[in-house]
Amino acid sequence: MKNRLKVLRAERNWNQADLAAKLDVSRQTVTAIETGRYDPSLPLAFKIARLFNAPIEAIFSDETAGDHMHHLAKSTHQDA
Amino acid sequence: MVFKSISANNPLGIYRRRIFMIAVVYSLSCFAVPALISGHYVSGAAIYAVAVIPAIAIMGFFWAIGRLIVETKDEYQRLLYVKAVLWTTTGCMALTSLWGFLEAYTHLGHIHIPLFFAPIAWLFCLWPSIWFVNWTEKVGAAET
């Protein structure tokens, strides 16, 4: 999954330690999420969304969703 | 109190305190159990009860590791602990499998080491595994 966490954090002039403290996680966790090496659990994703006052899909985007939609559209077209 | 400074919200601190207490029991049992049995201070069914005391202490180590994973609130850190446990288990199981089959089917002689060395080796390998997993994560973070 891709995310805009680094951008949103930078807009608020927060460093990783600030964000980690607000989310009650370690700085290592914030780094891992920002670099895309770790996808947070749903509860943490909701917590992040609440903190930035934005819907989850405005922060996280599914990289494979485009391909999935393409295959879905293709199969629907073939069925018709 | 030695551990007064350890916060109740610090799972790693609680883990270290538990490990220290279990290690004391285990160390004492390693000296006391052979002394009690070889000195004929216990007999009959009591020998079995006394003989398993170090094993119960080893079970305590595994319990403490399990509690550390359960009590760690930081989900990413918890994942790293689980990864380290899996690496350690894989390494120890692979090594003991290789060792066992080499003993059974080759001319390599049987090494007379009690079976309880396997869990002890596992416990000693866990912290290097945690260090390794953390190091690979740091390297991964630096590269991205």
Short mmCIF file of C-alpha atoms in Angstrom, two decimals:
data_model
loop_
_atom_site.label_atom_id
_atom_site.label_comp_id
_atom_site.label_asym_id
_atom_site.label_seq_id
_atom_site.Cartn_x
_atom_site.Cartn_y
_atom_site.Cartn_z
CA MET A 1 0.00 0.00 0.00
CA LYS A 2 1.09 3.56 -0.66
CA ASN A 3 0.47 6.30 1.89
CA ARG A 4 0.71 10.07 2.30
CA LEU A 5 1.79 9.93 5.92
CA LYS A 6 5.12 11.68 5.36
CA VAL A 7 3.45 14.53 3.44
CA LEU A 8 0.68 14.98 6.01
CA ARG A 9 3.23 14.95 8.83
CA ALA A 10 5.43 17.50 7.05
CA GLU A 11 2.41 19.80 6.49
CA ARG A 12 2.00 19.97 10.26
CA ASN A 13 5.73 20.38 10.96
CA TRP A 14 5.78 17.21 13.01
CA ASN A 15 8.82 15.00 13.15
CA GLN A 16 8.54 11.22 13.31
CA ALA A 17 8.89 11.24 17.09
CA ASP A 18 5.97 13.72 17.40
CA LEU A 19 3.74 11.54 15.23
CA ALA A 20 4.82 8.39 17.08
CA ALA A 21 3.91 10.01 20.40
CA LYS A 22 0.49 11.10 19.11
CA LEU A 23 -0.23 7.60 17.81
CA ASP A 24 1.24 5.88 20.88
CA VAL A 25 3.62 3.79 18.75
CA SER A 26 7.40 3.72 18.35
CA ARG A 27 9.29 5.96 15.92
CA GLN A 28 10.42 2.75 14.23
CA THR A 29 6.76 1.98 13.46
CA VAL A 30 6.23 5.41 11.89
CA THR A 31 9.37 4.96 9.76
CA ALA A 32 8.24 1.52 8.61
CA ILE A 33 4.78 2.79 7.62
CA GLU A 34 6.12 5.90 5.85
CA THR A 35 8.61 3.89 3.82
CA GLY A 36 5.90 1.39 2.86
CA ARG A 37 7.64 -1.54 4.50
CA TYR A 38 4.76 -2.10 6.90
CA ASP A 39 1.01 -1.76 6.42
CA PRO A 40 -0.68 -0.76 9.67
CA SER A 41 -3.55 -2.73 11.17
CA LEU A 42 -7.09 -1.40 10.67
CA PRO A 43 -7.27 0.03 14.24
CA LEU A 44 -3.99 1.94 13.69
CA ALA A 45 -5.08 3.08 10.22
CA PHE A 46 -8.31 4.48 11.74
CA LYS A 47 -6.27 6.15 14.49
CA ILE A 48 -4.06 7.81 11.84
CA ALA A 49 -7.13 8.89 9.88
CA ARG A 50 -8.71 10.44 13.01
CA LEU A 51 -5.46 12.23 13.86
CA PHE A 52 -5.26 13.84 10.40
CA ASN A 53 -9.02 14.31 10.27
CA ALA A 54 -9.21 12.59 6.88
CA PRO A 55 -10.79 9.38 5.54
CA ILE A 56 -8.50 6.33 5.41
CA GLU A 57 -8.56 6.25 1.59
CA ALA A 58 -7.24 9.83 1.54
CA ILE A 59 -4.13 8.64 3.40
CA PHE A 60 -3.68 5.06 2.17
CA SER A 61 -4.12 3.81 -1.37
CA ASP A 62 -4.09 0.24 -2.60
CA GLU A 63 -1.41 -0.11 -5.31
CA THR A 64 -3.09 -3.20 -6.77
CA ALA A 65 -6.58 -1.64 -6.88
CA GLY A 66 -5.97 -0.28 -10.41
CA ASP A 67 -5.05 -3.73 -11.77
CA HIS A 68 -7.97 -5.33 -9.98
CA MET A 69 -10.42 -2.83 -11.44
CA HIS A 70 -8.91 -3.35 -14.89
CA HIS A 71 -9.39 -7.16 -14.68
CA LEU A 72 -12.91 -6.70 -13.30
CA ALA A 73 -13.86 -4.36 -16.15
CA LYS A 74 -12.34 -6.76 -18.70
CA SER A 75 -14.20 -9.81 -17.37
CA THR A 76 -17.49 -7.87 -17.17
CA HIS A 77 -17.00 -6.79 -20.81
CA GLN A 78 -16.32 -10.40 -21.89
CA ASP A 79 -19.39 -11.69 -20.01
CA ALA A 80 -21.55 -9.13 -21.82
CA MET B 1 13.87 -2.22 44.85
CA VAL B 2 16.21 -2.96 41.96
CA PHE B 3 13.40 -2.80 39.41
CA LYS B 4 11.51 0.16 40.86
CA SER B 5 12.31 2.27 37.82
CA ILE B 6 10.65 -0.20 35.42
CA SER B 7 7.32 1.15 34.29
CA ALA B 8 4.29 -1.13 34.30
CA ASN B 9 3.66 0.07 30.74
CA ASN B 10 7.07 -1.10 29.56
CA PRO B 11 6.65 -4.71 28.32
CA LEU B 12 10.39 -5.08 27.65
CA GLY B 13 11.19 -4.01 31.21
CA ILE B 14 8.62 -6.43 32.61
CA TYR B 15 10.03 -9.15 30.35
CA ARG B 16 13.59 -8.52 31.60
CA ARG B 17 12.39 -8.66 35.20
CA ARG B 18 10.59 -11.97 34.55
CA ILE B 19 13.61 -13.41 32.70
CA PHE B 20 15.91 -12.39 35.56
CA MET B 21 13.72 -14.10 38.16
CA ILE B 22 13.33 -17.26 36.05
CA ALA B 23 17.09 -17.28 35.35
CA VAL B 24 17.75 -17.21 39.11
CA VAL B 25 15.41 -20.19 39.64
CA TYR B 26 16.94 -22.03 36.65
CA SER B 27 20.55 -21.40 37.76
CA LEU B 28 19.82 -22.53 41.31
CA SER B 29 18.01 -25.62 40.04
CA CYS B 30 20.97 -26.55 37.80
CA PHE B 31 23.15 -26.84 40.90
CA ALA B 32 20.56 -28.03 43.40
CA VAL B 33 18.89 -30.79 41.36
CA PRO B 34 22.06 -32.83 40.57
CA ALA B 35 23.23 -32.33 44.16
CA LEU B 36 19.93 -33.53 45.61
CA ILE B 37 19.70 -36.58 43.33
CA SER B 38 23.36 -37.68 43.36
CA GLY B 39 23.52 -37.09 47.13
CA HIS B 40 20.46 -39.36 47.60
CA TYR B 41 18.56 -36.64 49.41
CA VAL B 42 15.46 -37.59 47.42
CA SER B 43 14.15 -40.99 46.45
CA GLY B 44 11.25 -42.70 44.69
CA ALA B 45 8.70 -40.53 42.92
CA ALA B 46 10.26 -37.40 44.43
CA ILE B 47 13.24 -37.83 42.05
CA TYR B 48 10.90 -37.27 39.09
CA ALA B 49 9.41 -34.18 40.70
CA VAL B 50 12.84 -32.71 41.47
CA ALA B 51 14.30 -33.65 38.06
CA VAL B 52 11.72 -31.57 36.17
CA ILE B 53 12.36 -28.34 38.13
CA PRO B 54 14.91 -26.99 35.56
CA ALA B 55 12.48 -27.95 32.76
CA ILE B 56 9.72 -25.94 34.47
CA ALA B 57 12.14 -22.99 34.62
CA ILE B 58 12.83 -23.37 30.88
CA MET B 59 9.06 -23.40 30.27
CA GLY B 60 9.03 -20.16 32.24
CA PHE B 61 11.42 -18.58 29.73
CA PHE B 62 9.07 -19.51 26.88
CA TRP B 63 6.10 -18.18 28.84
CA ALA B 64 7.94 -14.86 29.37
CA ILE B 65 8.66 -14.59 25.63
CA GLY B 66 5.01 -15.32 24.86
CA ARG B 67 3.89 -12.65 27.34
CA LEU B 68 6.32 -10.14 25.80
CA ILE B 69 4.68 -10.67 22.41
CA VAL B 70 1.16 -10.47 23.85
CA GLU B 71 1.87 -7.41 26.04
CA THR B 72 3.78 -5.39 23.43
CA LYS B 73 1.26 -2.77 22.28
CA ASP B 74 3.37 -1.48 19.39
CA GLU B 75 2.15 -3.71 16.56
CA TYR B 76 5.27 -3.27 14.40
CA GLN B 77 7.60 -4.13 17.28
CA ARG B 78 5.37 -7.15 17.99
CA LEU B 79 5.80 -8.22 14.35
CA LEU B 80 9.59 -7.95 14.72
CA TYR B 81 9.49 -10.14 17.84
CA VAL B 82 7.39 -12.73 16.01
CA LYS B 83 9.79 -12.64 13.04
CA ALA B 84 12.73 -13.19 15.42
CA VAL B 85 10.93 -16.13 17.08
CA LEU B 86 10.29 -17.67 13.63
CA TRP B 87 13.91 -17.16 12.53
CA THR B 88 15.17 -18.75 15.76
CA THR B 89 12.75 -21.68 15.50
CA THR B 90 13.61 -22.25 11.83
CA GLY B 91 17.35 -22.15 12.56
CA CYS B 92 17.18 -24.49 15.55
CA MET B 93 14.79 -26.95 13.87
CA ALA B 94 16.93 -27.00 10.70
CA LEU B 95 20.12 -27.56 12.69
CA THR B 96 18.68 -30.32 14.89
CA SER B 97 17.13 -32.04 11.82
CA LEU B 98 20.44 -31.98 9.96
CA TRP B 99 22.25 -33.16 13.06
CA GLY B 100 19.76 -35.98 13.70
CA PHE B 101 19.79 -37.37 10.15
CA LEU B 102 23.57 -37.12 9.89
CA GLU B 103 23.80 -39.15 13.09
CA ALA B 104 21.28 -41.71 11.84
CA TYR B 105 22.54 -42.31 8.30
CA THR B 106 26.23 -41.45 8.22
CA HIS B 107 29.36 -42.51 10.03
CA LEU B 108 29.25 -39.43 12.19
CA GLY B 109 29.01 -40.72 15.73
CA HIS B 110 26.28 -39.90 18.22
CA ILE B 111 27.04 -36.74 20.15
CA HIS B 112 26.15 -37.28 23.77
CA ILE B 113 24.36 -34.04 24.56
CA PRO B 114 21.08 -34.17 26.50
CA LEU B 115 17.95 -33.23 24.55
CA PHE B 116 17.31 -30.21 26.79
CA PHE B 117 20.17 -28.42 25.04
CA ALA B 118 17.83 -27.81 22.08
CA PRO B 119 15.48 -25.39 23.94
CA ILE B 120 18.46 -23.81 25.72
CA ALA B 121 20.16 -23.22 22.35
CA TRP B 122 16.87 -21.75 21.09
CA LEU B 123 16.73 -19.33 24.02
CA PHE B 124 20.34 -18.25 23.48
CA CYS B 125 19.72 -17.73 19.75
CA LEU B 126 16.60 -15.58 20.26
CA TRP B 127 18.38 -12.33 21.15
CA PRO B 128 20.82 -12.48 18.23
CA SER B 129 17.72 -13.09 16.05
CA ILE B 130 15.98 -10.03 17.49
CA TRP B 131 19.13 -8.00 16.85
CA PHE B 132 19.33 -9.40 13.28
CA VAL B 133 15.66 -8.63 12.52
CA ASN B 134 16.02 -5.07 13.89
CA TRP B 135 19.21 -4.59 11.89
CA THR B 136 17.60 -5.75 8.62
CA GLU B 137 14.69 -3.38 9.28
CA LYS B 138 17.11 -0.47 9.83
CA VAL B 139 18.97 -1.33 6.63
CA GLY B 140 15.63 -1.59 4.80
CA ALA B 141 14.54 1.80 6.15
CA ALA B 142 17.84 3.40 5.09
CA GLU B 143 17.51 2.04 1.55
CA THR B 144 13.91 3.23 0.99
#
